[in-house]
Amino acid sequence: MATTIKISPVTRIEGHLDVSLTVDAVHGVNQVVDARCTGPMFRGFEKILLGRDPRDATHYTQRICGVCPVSHAMASTMTLEAAFNVAPTDNGRIVRNLILGANYIQSHILHFYHLAAPDYIDTTGILDMSPWTPRFVTPDMARGSLAAALVGHYVQALAMRRTAHQMGALFAGKMPGPFSLVPGGTSKAVDGITINNFRNLLTQLRGFIDGTFVPDAQLLFQTFVPYQRIGKGYGNLLAYGVFNQDTAGSARLLASGRYTNGQLQTVDPNQIREYVAYSWYSSASGLNPANGATQPQFGKANAYSFIKAPRYQNTVHEVGPLARMWVNGDYRYGISVMDRIVARAFETKKIADAMDGWLNQLQPGGPAYNPDTTPASATGIGLTEAPRGALGHWIKIANSKIAGYQIITPTAWNASPRDDRGQPGAIEKALMGTPVADLNQPIEVLRVIHSFDPCLACSVHMVRPGRNAQRITMTA
Ligand code: NFE
């Protein structure tokens, strides 16, 4: 008999995600036969930005999320550069890459040790305390030396994340919420002392990535063999590319590309549409974000999320480290829970190693930014990558003010609801077919969801409610 499970909220993610599942026996095995992902809070940054100075976008959009503010700063800065018709200086481009790289390292370590690993280890007798309890304890969890090692590394990883923040702040002013990304480059001048200090911290982080993070991810991969097949989903992957290697942005450390129906192909932003048939919006469905709209309508019939449904040529795509590594040929083993986890670790190494080389390319005393002026009217697109995947900002400027701003975040791609054709989103599809051994402890479901590293604050761009805000309680 079919059973309905609602996980509300899913914990060890950023923001608020509700997942409703139908579990039924198929060939004698209980498994997920239907899944719905709900982003239950409206944020509306697109509306907050209207009428403001275009340069404010960099600072406002960073407040979407404390985990990936640098990516929003980068996307908005690139959007403004396109609208202002200015390119960054070499120093500006490299400094921005270094700040973004510091944020990727911090975010990927956070995901593995603090968000995902607790799904796989039973710490009973090792640490019987918060944050390890209360929790699911299932027979397949690792115990003994692997559990003890990951608990130890969990604590070490907290210090490594602080180190990554310190490193980024050397060029960013502070982390999170950097000040120094500006159209045309960076407001931080480059000097030899900062380069040396950055390299010292990067060397510590590279030691942890090479000696601890990558081996731990590989060990998890080898230990949880069934999860090399669970959670595949559609198998379509999309990346805009990130870490520009030249000022034109034509060469990137992780290039743009997509893997659609088994074929590697290029990405054309004109083919992106956002659908809202199942989202709480009254605005038109199927718009390209260059002409997008964000008009909330909570309670709309059939809708179940504040996340829109972004699609590329009507096709659902997964985004994230696995997508980036796959389209670049760095990782092609498979598409599954474990592949997402190990590709994220391998990507961290790739970026950290490249960062050491970027430090050598900086020119102390060289120009930090190219000057620009705000045009009366213009449009711009900034396509980059956040740690969780493809991130795009679109701007329309009229009378030198923001007349339109649209954001599609990685988690909107991954945690979207159905689109107008009824196609489930990437996580919804990945959940379908997932076996559930114990209906009271659906750990398998959490492992699939966590492998995407979702961030709901990003995907619905929420504002903190004021004193007079209404609390709305929803039931599925
Ligand atoms: Ni809030 Fe974010 C990343 C962005 S996820 S963490 O990475 O953009 O949608």
Short mmCIF file of C-alpha atoms in Angstrom, two decimals, residues 82-309:
data_model
loop_
_atom_site.label_atom_id
_atom_site.label_comp_id
_atom_site.label_asym_id
_atom_site.label_seq_id
_atom_site.Cartn_x
_atom_site.Cartn_y
_atom_site.Cartn_z
CA ALA A 82 27.95 43.62 -19.95
CA ALA A 83 25.49 46.52 -19.53
CA PHE A 84 28.23 49.14 -19.01
CA ASN A 85 30.40 47.72 -21.81
CA VAL A 86 33.52 47.48 -19.68
CA ALA A 87 35.92 44.56 -19.11
CA PRO A 88 37.87 43.86 -15.92
CA THR A 89 41.61 44.47 -15.64
CA ASP A 90 43.77 41.37 -15.37
CA ASN A 91 44.41 42.01 -11.69
CA GLY A 92 40.71 42.58 -11.13
CA ARG A 93 39.77 39.36 -12.91
CA ILE A 94 42.33 37.30 -10.97
CA VAL A 95 41.52 38.82 -7.57
CA ARG A 96 37.84 38.05 -8.17
CA ASN A 97 38.70 34.47 -9.11
CA LEU A 98 40.75 34.11 -5.92
CA ILE A 99 37.91 35.41 -3.73
CA LEU A 100 35.45 33.10 -5.49
CA GLY A 101 37.86 30.16 -5.22
CA ALA A 102 38.17 30.74 -1.45
CA ASN A 103 34.38 30.60 -1.24
CA TYR A 104 34.18 27.35 -3.24
CA ILE A 105 36.71 25.71 -0.92
CA GLN A 106 34.78 26.86 2.15
CA SER A 107 31.43 25.77 0.72
CA HIS A 108 32.56 22.34 -0.55
CA ILE A 109 34.23 21.47 2.79
CA LEU A 110 31.07 22.62 4.58
CA HIS A 111 28.94 20.36 2.41
CA PHE A 112 30.99 17.21 2.80
CA TYR A 113 31.79 17.25 6.51
CA HIS A 114 28.98 19.25 8.07
CA LEU A 115 25.99 18.59 5.83
CA ALA A 116 26.44 15.24 4.04
CA ALA A 117 28.80 13.01 6.07
CA PRO A 118 26.44 12.74 9.10
CA ASP A 119 24.04 10.77 6.84
CA TYR A 120 26.61 7.99 6.58
CA ILE A 121 28.10 7.50 10.05
CA ASP A 122 26.75 6.20 13.34
CA THR A 123 28.56 8.02 16.14
CA THR A 124 26.99 6.02 18.97
CA GLY A 125 29.70 5.52 21.57
CA ILE A 126 31.93 8.06 19.80
CA LEU A 127 29.98 11.25 20.31
CA ASP A 128 26.46 10.87 21.72
CA MET A 129 25.66 14.56 21.62
CA SER A 130 24.43 17.39 19.43
CA PRO A 131 24.81 17.76 16.42
CA TRP A 132 25.01 13.96 16.18
CA THR A 133 21.78 13.37 18.08
CA PRO A 134 18.85 13.08 17.62
CA ARG A 135 19.20 11.41 14.26
CA PHE A 136 18.44 8.39 12.10
CA VAL A 137 20.54 5.32 12.88
CA THR A 138 20.37 2.67 10.17
CA PRO A 139 22.14 -0.68 9.80
CA ASP A 140 24.20 0.40 6.77
CA MET A 141 25.86 3.34 8.52
CA ALA A 142 29.63 3.28 8.96
CA ARG A 143 30.85 2.67 12.48
CA GLY A 144 34.21 2.25 14.15
CA SER A 145 37.31 3.78 12.60
CA LEU A 146 35.63 5.46 9.59
CA ALA A 147 33.01 7.09 11.82
CA ALA A 148 35.66 8.19 14.34
CA ALA A 149 37.88 9.61 11.58
CA LEU A 150 35.01 11.59 10.03
CA VAL A 151 34.01 12.98 13.42
CA GLY A 152 37.59 14.15 13.95
CA HIS A 153 37.72 15.64 10.48
CA TYR A 154 34.34 17.31 11.05
CA VAL A 155 35.98 19.40 13.78
CA GLN A 156 39.14 20.02 11.73
CA ALA A 157 36.95 21.09 8.81
CA LEU A 158 35.41 23.87 10.91
CA ALA A 159 38.89 25.38 11.29
CA MET A 160 39.59 24.89 7.56
CA ARG A 161 36.43 26.78 6.67
CA ARG A 162 37.56 29.65 8.89
CA THR A 163 40.92 29.59 7.12
CA ALA A 164 39.18 29.77 3.73
CA HIS A 165 37.12 32.75 4.90
CA GLN A 166 40.27 34.48 6.20
CA MET A 167 41.97 33.86 2.88
CA GLY A 168 39.09 35.31 0.86
CA ALA A 169 38.83 38.32 3.19
CA LEU A 170 42.42 39.31 2.35
CA PHE A 171 41.16 40.48 -1.04
CA ALA A 172 37.45 40.83 -0.21
CA GLY A 173 37.52 43.13 2.81
CA LYS A 174 35.38 40.66 4.71
CA MET A 175 33.71 37.30 4.28
CA PRO A 176 30.95 36.59 3.71
CA GLY A 177 29.56 39.61 1.86
CA PRO A 178 32.68 40.90 0.06
CA PHE A 179 32.91 44.60 -0.82
CA SER A 180 35.63 44.54 -3.43
CA LEU A 181 33.96 43.11 -6.56
CA VAL A 182 33.10 46.06 -8.82
CA PRO A 183 32.35 46.47 -12.53
CA GLY A 184 35.71 46.72 -14.31
CA GLY A 185 37.64 44.68 -11.72
CA THR A 186 38.15 45.07 -8.01
CA SER A 187 38.49 47.89 -5.52
CA LYS A 188 41.39 46.08 -3.80
CA ALA A 189 44.86 47.01 -4.99
CA VAL A 190 47.30 44.12 -5.29
CA ASP A 191 50.47 44.08 -3.17
CA GLY A 192 53.14 41.49 -2.44
CA ILE A 193 52.31 41.07 1.26
CA THR A 194 48.69 40.16 0.54
CA ILE A 195 49.83 37.66 -2.10
CA ASN A 196 52.20 36.01 0.40
CA ASN A 197 49.58 35.89 3.15
CA PHE A 198 47.03 34.43 0.74
CA ARG A 199 49.49 31.76 -0.40
CA ASN A 200 50.28 30.73 3.18
CA LEU A 201 46.62 30.10 3.92
CA LEU A 202 46.06 28.41 0.54
CA THR A 203 48.95 26.03 1.24
CA GLN A 204 47.32 24.96 4.50
CA LEU A 205 44.02 24.39 2.72
CA ARG A 206 45.62 22.43 -0.11
CA GLY A 207 47.22 20.17 2.49
CA PHE A 208 43.80 19.47 4.00
CA ILE A 209 42.15 18.97 0.59
CA ASP A 210 44.86 16.57 -0.66
CA GLY A 211 45.49 14.75 2.62
CA THR A 212 42.03 14.59 4.17
CA PHE A 213 39.07 15.82 2.09
CA VAL A 214 39.71 13.97 -1.18
CA PRO A 215 40.72 10.67 0.56
CA ASP A 216 37.64 10.87 2.84
CA ALA A 217 35.32 11.43 -0.14
CA GLN A 218 36.93 8.50 -1.99
CA LEU A 219 36.57 6.28 1.08
CA LEU A 220 32.89 7.14 1.36
CA PHE A 221 32.49 6.40 -2.36
CA GLN A 222 34.10 2.96 -1.94
CA THR A 223 32.16 2.17 1.23
CA PHE A 224 28.66 3.04 0.02
CA VAL A 225 28.70 1.14 -3.27
CA PRO A 226 24.89 1.02 -3.71
CA TYR A 227 24.90 4.82 -3.83
CA GLN A 228 27.02 4.70 -6.97
CA ARG A 229 23.72 3.72 -8.64
CA ILE A 230 21.10 5.52 -6.54
CA GLY A 231 19.84 9.03 -7.36
CA LYS A 232 20.77 9.39 -11.01
CA GLY A 233 17.70 11.30 -12.17
CA TYR A 234 17.49 12.42 -15.79
CA GLY A 235 21.26 12.37 -16.33
CA ASN A 236 21.22 15.77 -18.08
CA LEU A 237 23.91 18.19 -16.85
CA LEU A 238 24.37 21.93 -17.45
CA ALA A 239 27.21 24.37 -16.68
CA TYR A 240 27.71 28.03 -17.64
CA GLY A 241 31.42 27.87 -16.76
CA VAL A 242 33.48 29.83 -14.22
CA PHE A 243 36.91 31.25 -13.35
CA ASN A 244 37.69 33.40 -16.38
CA GLN A 245 41.21 32.92 -17.68
CA ASP A 246 41.16 36.06 -19.86
CA THR A 247 39.45 39.43 -19.59
CA ALA A 248 37.00 38.61 -22.40
CA GLY A 249 35.80 35.58 -20.41
CA SER A 250 36.14 33.28 -23.44
CA ALA A 251 38.47 30.84 -21.63
CA ARG A 252 37.43 29.47 -18.26
CA LEU A 253 39.05 26.99 -15.85
CA LEU A 254 35.72 25.17 -15.88
CA ALA A 255 34.17 25.81 -19.28
CA SER A 256 30.53 26.11 -20.22
CA GLY A 257 28.73 23.12 -21.68
CA ARG A 258 25.88 20.69 -21.26
CA TYR A 259 25.31 16.97 -21.45
CA THR A 260 21.81 16.44 -22.80
CA ASN A 261 20.39 13.00 -23.62
CA GLY A 262 23.92 11.61 -23.63
CA GLN A 263 25.40 14.24 -25.97
CA LEU A 264 27.91 16.98 -25.08
CA GLN A 265 26.66 20.31 -26.45
CA THR A 266 27.12 24.07 -26.16
CA VAL A 267 24.99 26.43 -24.05
CA ASP A 268 22.92 29.24 -25.59
CA PRO A 269 21.29 31.46 -22.91
CA ASN A 270 18.42 32.22 -25.32
CA GLN A 271 17.25 28.63 -24.82
CA ILE A 272 16.59 29.11 -21.09
CA ARG A 273 12.96 29.52 -20.00
CA GLU A 274 11.30 29.65 -16.59
CA TYR A 275 7.94 27.91 -16.14
CA VAL A 276 5.47 28.61 -13.34
CA ALA A 277 2.45 26.33 -13.86
CA TYR A 278 3.30 24.60 -10.55
CA SER A 279 4.86 27.63 -8.83
CA TRP A 280 3.09 30.31 -6.77
CA TYR A 281 3.40 33.03 -9.39
CA SER A 282 0.80 34.77 -11.52
CA SER A 283 3.38 36.10 -14.00
CA ALA A 284 3.53 34.58 -17.48
CA SER A 285 5.06 31.13 -17.86
CA GLY A 286 7.85 30.20 -20.26
CA LEU A 287 9.68 33.55 -20.24
CA ASN A 288 13.36 33.92 -20.99
CA PRO A 289 14.86 35.72 -17.94
CA ALA A 290 15.92 38.66 -20.12
CA ASN A 291 12.18 39.41 -20.22
CA GLY A 292 11.27 37.59 -17.01
CA ALA A 293 8.76 38.57 -14.33
CA THR A 294 8.27 37.66 -10.66
CA GLN A 295 4.72 38.23 -9.39
CA PRO A 296 3.89 36.00 -6.42
CA GLN A 297 0.43 34.42 -6.04
CA PHE A 298 0.40 32.16 -3.00
CA GLY A 299 -2.39 29.62 -3.05
CA LYS A 300 -2.53 29.32 -6.86
CA ALA A 301 -4.31 26.12 -7.91
CA ASN A 302 -1.98 23.13 -8.50
CA ALA A 303 1.11 25.11 -7.47
CA TYR A 304 3.31 23.84 -4.63
CA SER A 305 6.52 25.90 -4.55
CA PHE A 306 7.96 29.42 -4.68
CA ILE A 307 10.75 28.01 -6.84
CA LYS A 308 10.17 28.48 -10.57
CA ALA A 309 11.03 25.70 -13.01
#
